[in-house]
PDB file of C-alpha atoms in Angstrom:
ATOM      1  CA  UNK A 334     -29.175   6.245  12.713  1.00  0.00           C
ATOM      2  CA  UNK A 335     -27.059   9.164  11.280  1.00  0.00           C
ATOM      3  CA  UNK A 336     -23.991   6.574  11.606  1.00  0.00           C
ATOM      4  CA  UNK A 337     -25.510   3.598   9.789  1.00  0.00           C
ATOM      5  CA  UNK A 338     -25.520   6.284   6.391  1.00  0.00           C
ATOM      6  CA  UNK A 339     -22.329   7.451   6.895  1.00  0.00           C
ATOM      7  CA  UNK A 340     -20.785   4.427   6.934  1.00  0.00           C
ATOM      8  CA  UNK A 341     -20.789   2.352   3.847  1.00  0.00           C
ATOM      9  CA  UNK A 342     -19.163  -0.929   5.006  1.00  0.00           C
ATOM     10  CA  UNK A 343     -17.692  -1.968   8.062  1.00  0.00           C
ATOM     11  CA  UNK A 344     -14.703  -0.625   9.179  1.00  0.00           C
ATOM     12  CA  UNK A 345     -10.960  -2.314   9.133  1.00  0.00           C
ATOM     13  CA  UNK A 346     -10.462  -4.217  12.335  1.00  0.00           C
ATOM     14  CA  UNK A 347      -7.038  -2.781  14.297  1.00  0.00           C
ATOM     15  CA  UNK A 348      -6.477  -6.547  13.553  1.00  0.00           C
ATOM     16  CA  UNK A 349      -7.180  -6.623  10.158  1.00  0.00           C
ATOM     17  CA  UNK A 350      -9.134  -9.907  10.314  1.00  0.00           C
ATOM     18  CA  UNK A 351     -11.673  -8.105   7.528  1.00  0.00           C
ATOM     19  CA  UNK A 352      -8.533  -6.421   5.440  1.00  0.00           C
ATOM     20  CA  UNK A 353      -8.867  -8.174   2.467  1.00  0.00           C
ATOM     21  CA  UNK A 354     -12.690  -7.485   2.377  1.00  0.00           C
ATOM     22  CA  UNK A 355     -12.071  -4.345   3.003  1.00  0.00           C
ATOM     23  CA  UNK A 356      -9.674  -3.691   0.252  1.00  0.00           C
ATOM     24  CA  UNK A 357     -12.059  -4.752  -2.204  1.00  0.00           C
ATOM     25  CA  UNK A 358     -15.168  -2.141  -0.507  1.00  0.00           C
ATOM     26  CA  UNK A 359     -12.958   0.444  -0.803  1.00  0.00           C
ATOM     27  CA  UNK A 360     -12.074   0.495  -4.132  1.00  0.00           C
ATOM     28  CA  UNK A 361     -15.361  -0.124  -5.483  1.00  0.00           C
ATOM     29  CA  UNK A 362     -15.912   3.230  -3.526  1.00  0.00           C
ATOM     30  CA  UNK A 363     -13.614   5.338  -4.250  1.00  0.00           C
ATOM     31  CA  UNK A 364     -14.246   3.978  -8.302  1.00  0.00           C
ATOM     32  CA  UNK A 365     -17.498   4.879  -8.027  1.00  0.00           C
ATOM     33  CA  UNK A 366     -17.040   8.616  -6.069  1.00  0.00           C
ATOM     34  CA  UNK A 367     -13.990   8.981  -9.149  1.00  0.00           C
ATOM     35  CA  UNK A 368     -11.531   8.872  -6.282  1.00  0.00           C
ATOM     36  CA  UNK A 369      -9.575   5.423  -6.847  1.00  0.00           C
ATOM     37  CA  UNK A 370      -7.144   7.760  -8.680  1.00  0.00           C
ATOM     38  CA  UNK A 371      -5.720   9.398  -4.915  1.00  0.00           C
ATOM     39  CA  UNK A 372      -4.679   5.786  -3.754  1.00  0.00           C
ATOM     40  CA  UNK A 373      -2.728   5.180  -7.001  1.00  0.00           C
ATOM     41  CA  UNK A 374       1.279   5.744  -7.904  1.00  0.00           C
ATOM     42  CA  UNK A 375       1.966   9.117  -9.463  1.00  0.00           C
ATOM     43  CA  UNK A 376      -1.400  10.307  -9.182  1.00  0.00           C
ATOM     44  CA  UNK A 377      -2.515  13.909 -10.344  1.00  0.00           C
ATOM     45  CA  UNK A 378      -5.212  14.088  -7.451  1.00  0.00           C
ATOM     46  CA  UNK A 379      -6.081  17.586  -6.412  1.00  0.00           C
ATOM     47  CA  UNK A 380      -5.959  18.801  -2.653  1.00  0.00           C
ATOM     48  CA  UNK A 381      -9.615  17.966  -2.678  1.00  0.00           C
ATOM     49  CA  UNK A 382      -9.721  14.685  -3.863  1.00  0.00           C
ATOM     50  CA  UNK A 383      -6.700  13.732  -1.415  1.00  0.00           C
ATOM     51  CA  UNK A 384      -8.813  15.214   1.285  1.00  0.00           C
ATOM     52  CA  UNK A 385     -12.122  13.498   0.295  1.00  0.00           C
ATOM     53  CA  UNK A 386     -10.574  10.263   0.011  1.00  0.00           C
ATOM     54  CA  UNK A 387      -8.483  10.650   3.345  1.00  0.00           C
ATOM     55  CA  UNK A 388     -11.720  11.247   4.828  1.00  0.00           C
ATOM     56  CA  UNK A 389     -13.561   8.374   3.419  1.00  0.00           C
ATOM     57  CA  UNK A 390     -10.553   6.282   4.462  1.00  0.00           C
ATOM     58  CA  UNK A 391     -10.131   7.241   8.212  1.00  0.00           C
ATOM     59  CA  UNK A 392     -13.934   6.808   8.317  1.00  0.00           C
ATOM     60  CA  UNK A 393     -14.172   3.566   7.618  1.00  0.00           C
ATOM     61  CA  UNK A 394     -10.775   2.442   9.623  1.00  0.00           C
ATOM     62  CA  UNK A 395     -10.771   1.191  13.551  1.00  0.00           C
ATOM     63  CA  UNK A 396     -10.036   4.230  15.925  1.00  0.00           C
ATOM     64  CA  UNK A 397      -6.825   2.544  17.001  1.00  0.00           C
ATOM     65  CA  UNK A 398      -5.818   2.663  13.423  1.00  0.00           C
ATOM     66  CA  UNK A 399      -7.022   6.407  13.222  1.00  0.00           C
ATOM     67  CA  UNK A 400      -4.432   7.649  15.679  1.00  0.00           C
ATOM     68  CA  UNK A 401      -1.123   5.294  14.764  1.00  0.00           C
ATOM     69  CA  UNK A 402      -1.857   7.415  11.337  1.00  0.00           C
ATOM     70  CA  UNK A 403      -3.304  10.258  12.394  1.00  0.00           C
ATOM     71  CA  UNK A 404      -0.113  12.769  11.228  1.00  0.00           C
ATOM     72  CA  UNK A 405      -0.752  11.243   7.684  1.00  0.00           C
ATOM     73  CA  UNK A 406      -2.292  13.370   4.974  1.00  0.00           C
ATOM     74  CA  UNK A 407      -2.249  12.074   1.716  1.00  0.00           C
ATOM     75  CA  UNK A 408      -4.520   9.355   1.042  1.00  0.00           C
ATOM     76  CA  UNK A 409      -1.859   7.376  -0.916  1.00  0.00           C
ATOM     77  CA  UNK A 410       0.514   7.199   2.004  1.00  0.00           C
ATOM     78  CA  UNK A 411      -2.213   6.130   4.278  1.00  0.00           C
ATOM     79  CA  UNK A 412      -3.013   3.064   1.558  1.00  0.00           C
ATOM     80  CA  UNK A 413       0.670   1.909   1.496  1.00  0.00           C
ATOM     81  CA  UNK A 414       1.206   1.700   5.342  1.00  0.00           C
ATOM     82  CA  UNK A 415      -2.225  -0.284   5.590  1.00  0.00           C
ATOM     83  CA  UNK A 416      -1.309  -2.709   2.994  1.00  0.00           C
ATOM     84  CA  UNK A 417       2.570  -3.011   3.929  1.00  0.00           C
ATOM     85  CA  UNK A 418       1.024  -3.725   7.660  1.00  0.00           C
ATOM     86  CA  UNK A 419      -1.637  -6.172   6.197  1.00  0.00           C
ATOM     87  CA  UNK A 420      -0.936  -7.000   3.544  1.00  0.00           C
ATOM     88  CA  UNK A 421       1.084 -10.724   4.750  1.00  0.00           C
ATOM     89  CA  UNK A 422      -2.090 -11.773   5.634  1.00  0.00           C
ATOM     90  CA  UNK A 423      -2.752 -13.183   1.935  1.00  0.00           C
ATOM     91  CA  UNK A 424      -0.165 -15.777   3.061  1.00  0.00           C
ATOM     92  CA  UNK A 425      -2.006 -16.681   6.262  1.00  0.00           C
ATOM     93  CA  UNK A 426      -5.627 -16.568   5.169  1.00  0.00           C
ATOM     94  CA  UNK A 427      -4.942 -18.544   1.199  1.00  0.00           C
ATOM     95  CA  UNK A 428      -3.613 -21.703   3.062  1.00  0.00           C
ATOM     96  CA  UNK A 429      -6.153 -21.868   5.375  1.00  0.00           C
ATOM     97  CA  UNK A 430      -8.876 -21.581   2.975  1.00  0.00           C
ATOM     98  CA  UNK A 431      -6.661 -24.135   0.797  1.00  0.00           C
ATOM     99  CA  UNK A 432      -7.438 -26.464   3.672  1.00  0.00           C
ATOM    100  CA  UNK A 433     -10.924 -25.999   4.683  1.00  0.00           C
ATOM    101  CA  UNK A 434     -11.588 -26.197   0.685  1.00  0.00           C
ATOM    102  CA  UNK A 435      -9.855 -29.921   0.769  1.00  0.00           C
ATOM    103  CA  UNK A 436     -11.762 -30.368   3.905  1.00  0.00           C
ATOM    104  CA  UNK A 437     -15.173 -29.226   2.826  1.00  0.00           C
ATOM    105  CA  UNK A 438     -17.487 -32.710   2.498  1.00  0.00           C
ATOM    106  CA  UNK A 439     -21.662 -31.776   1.154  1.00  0.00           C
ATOM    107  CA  UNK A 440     -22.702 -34.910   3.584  1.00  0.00           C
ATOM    108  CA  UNK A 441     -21.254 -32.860   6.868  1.00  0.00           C
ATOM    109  CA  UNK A 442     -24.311 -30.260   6.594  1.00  0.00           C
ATOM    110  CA  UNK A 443     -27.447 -30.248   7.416  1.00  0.00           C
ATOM    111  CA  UNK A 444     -29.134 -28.010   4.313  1.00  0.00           C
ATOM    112  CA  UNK A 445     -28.014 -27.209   1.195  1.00  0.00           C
ATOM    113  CA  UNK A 446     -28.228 -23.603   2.142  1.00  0.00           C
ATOM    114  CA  UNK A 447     -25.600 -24.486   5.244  1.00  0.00           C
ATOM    115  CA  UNK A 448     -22.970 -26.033   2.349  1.00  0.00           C
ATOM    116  CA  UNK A 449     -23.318 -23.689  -0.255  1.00  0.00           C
ATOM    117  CA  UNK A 450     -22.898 -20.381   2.721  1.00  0.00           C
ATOM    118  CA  UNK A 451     -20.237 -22.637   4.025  1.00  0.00           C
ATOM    119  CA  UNK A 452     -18.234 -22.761   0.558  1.00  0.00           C
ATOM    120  CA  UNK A 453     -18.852 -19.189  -0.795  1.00  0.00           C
ATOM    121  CA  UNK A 454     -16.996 -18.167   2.891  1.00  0.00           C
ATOM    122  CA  UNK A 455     -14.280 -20.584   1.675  1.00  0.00           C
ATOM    123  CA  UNK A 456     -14.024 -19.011  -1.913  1.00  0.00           C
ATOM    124  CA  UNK A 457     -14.136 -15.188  -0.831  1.00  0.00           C
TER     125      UNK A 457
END
């Protein structure tokens, strides 16, 4: 039960199926702790912010992930080498929904509720 606090979101996949989800959850974090500043270019973050927001990071990223990084120690270098490993998936994941958008017909569902769940997937 202790777990289900701690963790605010789910966690990036090793995969990054959920990466660009995940970007989003994490910023809205680390805005709201005052923290989006450590994952930011020429920053002015104090050891202590770094080492809250490295924390909140690792937490919240797949074990496998936690060990290929786990020498890192600034929060901004851990961002980068997420987003330069995931970040190609924008081109993968955009045409896709490009299609399934085209594809998307109301008279294929059974409810309303099935369409609309169907298309807000599509459009996040």
């Amino acid at each position: 039960m202790a777990n289900i606090e701690n963790q605010k979101f789910i966690t990036l996949d090793i995969f990054g199926n959920n990466y660009l989800s995940w970007v989003l959850d994490v910023k809205l974090h680390l805005s709201a702790k005052k923290l989006r500043h450590t994952i930011d270019e020429d920053n002015a973050a104090s050891n202590e912010e770094r080492a809250t927001a490295l924390i909140f990071l690792r937490h919240h990223i797949d074990d496998g992930l936690k060990y290929e990084y786990l020498t890192i120690e600034n929060p901004l270098e851990l961002w980068q080498n997420l987003n330069d490993r995931f970040q190609h998936l924008k081109a993968v994941i955009l045409p896709n929904a490009l299609n399934d958008w085209s594809q998307l017909r109301f008279h294929d569902f059974k409810t309303v509720w099935e369409y609309n769940s169907t298309l807000f997937k599509i459009v996040s």
